[in-house]
Tab-separated table of C-alpha atoms in Angstrom:
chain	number	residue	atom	x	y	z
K	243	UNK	CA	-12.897	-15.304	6.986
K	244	UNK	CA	-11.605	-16.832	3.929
K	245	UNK	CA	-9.368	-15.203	1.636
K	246	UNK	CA	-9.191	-15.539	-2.027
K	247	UNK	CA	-6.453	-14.711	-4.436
K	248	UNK	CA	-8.133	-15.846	-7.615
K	249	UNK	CA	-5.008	-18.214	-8.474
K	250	UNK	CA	-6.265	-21.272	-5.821
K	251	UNK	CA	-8.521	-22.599	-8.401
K	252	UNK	CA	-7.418	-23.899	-11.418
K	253	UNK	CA	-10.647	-22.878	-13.387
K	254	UNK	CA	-12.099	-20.385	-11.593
K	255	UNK	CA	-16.588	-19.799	-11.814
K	256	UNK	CA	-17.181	-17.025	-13.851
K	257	UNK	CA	-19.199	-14.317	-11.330
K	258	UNK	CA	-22.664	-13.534	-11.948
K	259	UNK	CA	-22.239	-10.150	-11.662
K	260	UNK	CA	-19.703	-7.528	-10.032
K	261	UNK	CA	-20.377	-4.740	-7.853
K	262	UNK	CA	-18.099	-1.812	-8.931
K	263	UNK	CA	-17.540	1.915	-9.155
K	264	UNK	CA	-17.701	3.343	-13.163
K	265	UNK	CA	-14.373	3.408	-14.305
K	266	UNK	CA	-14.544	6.708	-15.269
K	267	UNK	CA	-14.813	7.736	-11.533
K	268	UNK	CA	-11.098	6.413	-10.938
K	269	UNK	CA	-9.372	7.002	-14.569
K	270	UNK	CA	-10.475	10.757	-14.290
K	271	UNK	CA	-9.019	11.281	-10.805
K	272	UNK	CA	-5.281	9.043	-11.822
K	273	UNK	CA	-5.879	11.372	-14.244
K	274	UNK	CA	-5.419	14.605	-12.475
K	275	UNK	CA	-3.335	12.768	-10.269
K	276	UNK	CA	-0.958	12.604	-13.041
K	277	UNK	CA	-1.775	16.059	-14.162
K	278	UNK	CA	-0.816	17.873	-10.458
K	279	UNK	CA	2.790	15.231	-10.453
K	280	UNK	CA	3.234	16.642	-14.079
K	281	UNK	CA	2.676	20.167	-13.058
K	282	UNK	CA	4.659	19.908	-9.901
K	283	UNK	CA	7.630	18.233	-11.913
K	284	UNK	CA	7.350	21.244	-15.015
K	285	UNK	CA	7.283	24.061	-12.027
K	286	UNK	CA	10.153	22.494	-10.290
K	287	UNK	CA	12.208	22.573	-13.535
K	288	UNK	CA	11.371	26.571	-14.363
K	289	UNK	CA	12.678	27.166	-10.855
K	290	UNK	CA	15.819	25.361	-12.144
K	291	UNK	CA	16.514	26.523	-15.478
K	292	UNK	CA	15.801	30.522	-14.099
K	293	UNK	CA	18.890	29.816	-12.004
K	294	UNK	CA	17.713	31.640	-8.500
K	295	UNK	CA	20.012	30.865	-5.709
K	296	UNK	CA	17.034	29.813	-4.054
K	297	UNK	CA	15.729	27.659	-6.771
K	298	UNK	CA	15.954	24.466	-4.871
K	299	UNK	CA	13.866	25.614	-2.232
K	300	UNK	CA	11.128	26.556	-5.225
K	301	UNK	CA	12.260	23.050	-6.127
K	302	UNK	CA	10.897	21.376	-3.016
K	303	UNK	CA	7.744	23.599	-2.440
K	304	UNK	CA	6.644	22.583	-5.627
K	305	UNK	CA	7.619	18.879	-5.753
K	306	UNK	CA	6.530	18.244	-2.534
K	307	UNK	CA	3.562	19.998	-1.909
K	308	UNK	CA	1.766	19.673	-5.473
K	309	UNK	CA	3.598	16.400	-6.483
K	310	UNK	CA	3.046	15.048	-3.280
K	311	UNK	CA	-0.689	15.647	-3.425
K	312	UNK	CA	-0.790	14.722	-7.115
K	313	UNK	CA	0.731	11.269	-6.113
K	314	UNK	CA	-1.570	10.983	-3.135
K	315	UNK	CA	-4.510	11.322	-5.344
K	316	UNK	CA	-2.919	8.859	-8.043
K	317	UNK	CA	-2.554	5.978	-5.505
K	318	UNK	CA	-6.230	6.466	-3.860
K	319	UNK	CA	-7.226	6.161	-7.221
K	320	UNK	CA	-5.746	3.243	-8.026
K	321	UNK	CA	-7.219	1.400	-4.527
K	322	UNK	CA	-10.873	3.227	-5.699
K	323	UNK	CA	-10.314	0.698	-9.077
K	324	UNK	CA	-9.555	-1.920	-7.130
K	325	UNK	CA	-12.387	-2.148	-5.024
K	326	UNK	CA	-15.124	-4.477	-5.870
K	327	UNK	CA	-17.666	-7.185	-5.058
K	328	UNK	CA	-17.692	-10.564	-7.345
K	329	UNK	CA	-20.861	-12.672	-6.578
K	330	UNK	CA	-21.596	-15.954	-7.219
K	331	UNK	CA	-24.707	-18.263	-6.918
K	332	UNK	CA	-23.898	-18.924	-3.024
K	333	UNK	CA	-21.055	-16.239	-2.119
K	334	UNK	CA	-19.195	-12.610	-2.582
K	335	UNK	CA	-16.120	-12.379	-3.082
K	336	UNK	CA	-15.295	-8.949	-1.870
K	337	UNK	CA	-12.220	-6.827	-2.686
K	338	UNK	CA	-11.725	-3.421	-0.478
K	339	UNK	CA	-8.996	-0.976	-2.108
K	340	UNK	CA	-5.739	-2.118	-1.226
K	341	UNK	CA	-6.583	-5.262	1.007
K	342	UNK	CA	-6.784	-8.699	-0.472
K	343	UNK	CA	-9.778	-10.469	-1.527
K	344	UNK	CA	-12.032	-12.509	0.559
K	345	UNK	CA	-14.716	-14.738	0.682
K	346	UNK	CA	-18.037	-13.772	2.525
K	347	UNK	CA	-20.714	-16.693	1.882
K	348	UNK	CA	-23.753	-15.642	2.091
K	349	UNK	CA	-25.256	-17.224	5.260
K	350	UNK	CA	-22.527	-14.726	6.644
K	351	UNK	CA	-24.161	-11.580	6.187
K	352	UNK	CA	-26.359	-10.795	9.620
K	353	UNK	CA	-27.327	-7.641	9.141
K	354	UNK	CA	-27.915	-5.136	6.234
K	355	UNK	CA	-27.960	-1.164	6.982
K	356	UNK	CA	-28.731	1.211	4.795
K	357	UNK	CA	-26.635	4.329	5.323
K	358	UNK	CA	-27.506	8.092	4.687
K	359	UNK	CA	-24.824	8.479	1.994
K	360	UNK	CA	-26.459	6.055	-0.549
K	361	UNK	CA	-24.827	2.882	0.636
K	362	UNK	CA	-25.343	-0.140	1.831
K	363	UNK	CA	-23.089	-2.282	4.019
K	364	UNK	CA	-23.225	-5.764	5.361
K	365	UNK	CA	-22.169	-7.177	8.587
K	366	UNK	CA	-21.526	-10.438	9.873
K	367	UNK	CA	-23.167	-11.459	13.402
K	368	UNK	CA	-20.151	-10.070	15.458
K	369	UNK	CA	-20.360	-6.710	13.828
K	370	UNK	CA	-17.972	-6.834	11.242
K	371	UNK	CA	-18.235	-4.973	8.098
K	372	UNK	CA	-18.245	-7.678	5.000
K	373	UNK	CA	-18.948	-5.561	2.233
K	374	UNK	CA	-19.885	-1.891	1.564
K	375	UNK	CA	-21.303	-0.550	-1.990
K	376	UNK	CA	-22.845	2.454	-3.296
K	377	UNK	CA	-26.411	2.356	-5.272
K	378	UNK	CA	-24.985	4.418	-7.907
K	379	UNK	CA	-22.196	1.368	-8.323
K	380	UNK	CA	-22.620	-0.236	-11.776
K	381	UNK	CA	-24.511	-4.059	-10.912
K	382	UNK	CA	-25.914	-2.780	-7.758
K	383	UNK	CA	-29.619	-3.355	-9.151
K	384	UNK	CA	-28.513	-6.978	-9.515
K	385	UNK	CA	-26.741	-7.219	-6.375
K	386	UNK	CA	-30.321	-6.046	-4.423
K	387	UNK	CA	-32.411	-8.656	-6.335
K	388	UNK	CA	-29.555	-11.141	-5.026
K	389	UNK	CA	-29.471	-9.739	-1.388
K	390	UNK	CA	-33.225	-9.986	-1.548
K	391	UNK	CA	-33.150	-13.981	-2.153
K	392	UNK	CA	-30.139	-14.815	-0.583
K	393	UNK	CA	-31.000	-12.371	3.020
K	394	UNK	CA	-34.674	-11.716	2.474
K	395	UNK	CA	-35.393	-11.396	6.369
K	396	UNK	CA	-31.856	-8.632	6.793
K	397	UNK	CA	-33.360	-7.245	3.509
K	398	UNK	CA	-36.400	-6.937	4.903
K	399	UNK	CA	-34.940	-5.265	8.036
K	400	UNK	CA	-33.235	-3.169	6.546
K	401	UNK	CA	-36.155	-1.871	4.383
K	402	UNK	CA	-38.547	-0.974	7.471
K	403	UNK	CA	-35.767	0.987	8.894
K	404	UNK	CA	-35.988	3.151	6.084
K	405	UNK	CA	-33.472	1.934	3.284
């Protein structure tokens, strides 16, 4: 599998499309991401300026436990708006949250299954996952019509199973 990190090319093709979550799906959860660290830090420094001897243990309840989870959800969001599909007239170039990109030509793709949950994931003859999106992804109607051409018999498949 080849990977791509967009600066190999000195003028890269412009994408046809991409395959992506709304951004409002990841800015509103950095946002309370950011909100629960915020909250965590402003609790920690009551405990602080009240002057308990125990304050430092009110200290690390709160910075760990609700900064820590405020952080957690801050960083998945940031891999959520990372996470895309770029396609081109002959191949995807696929980006999954925190890995780096790579290149999944079309005569790749195997297999299509449509899954319970609303998506749809691609798989290469050995199994592997190449790509998984959501239908409620912004460009997914365009990424179908090109599935259709470029896979029609795995697009076919995967339509008599019930996608």
């Amino acid at each position: 599998m080849t990977h791509y990190d967009g600066a190999a090319d000195s003028a890269p093709a412009k994408p046809l499309f991409v395959v992506q979550r709304y951004p409002s799906q990841h800015l509103v959860a950095r946002g309370i991401g950011i909100l629960f660290m915020v909250g965590a830090v402003v609790l920690a420094a009551t405990e602080v300026i009240e002057r308990d001897p125990l304050a430092y243990i009110g200290v690390t309840v709160w910075l760990t436990t609700l900064g820590g989870l405020g952080a957690i959800i801050f960083f998945y969001a940031l891999s959520l708006g990372r996470a895309r599909i770029l396609v081109f007239d002959d191949h995807l170039v696929v980006r999954s949250s925190r890995r780096r990109a790579r290149i999944v030509p079309a005569s790749e793709i195997a297999k299509l299954a449509a899954l319970m949950s609303g998506r749809v994931r691609g798989k290469d003859a050995d199994g592997r996952t190449l790509f998984e999106t959501m239908r409620v992804y912004q460009g997914f109607p365009e990424f179908a019509s090109w599935l259709q051409e470029k896979t029609p018999r795995q697009w076919a498949e995967m339509e008599s199973v019930g996608g």
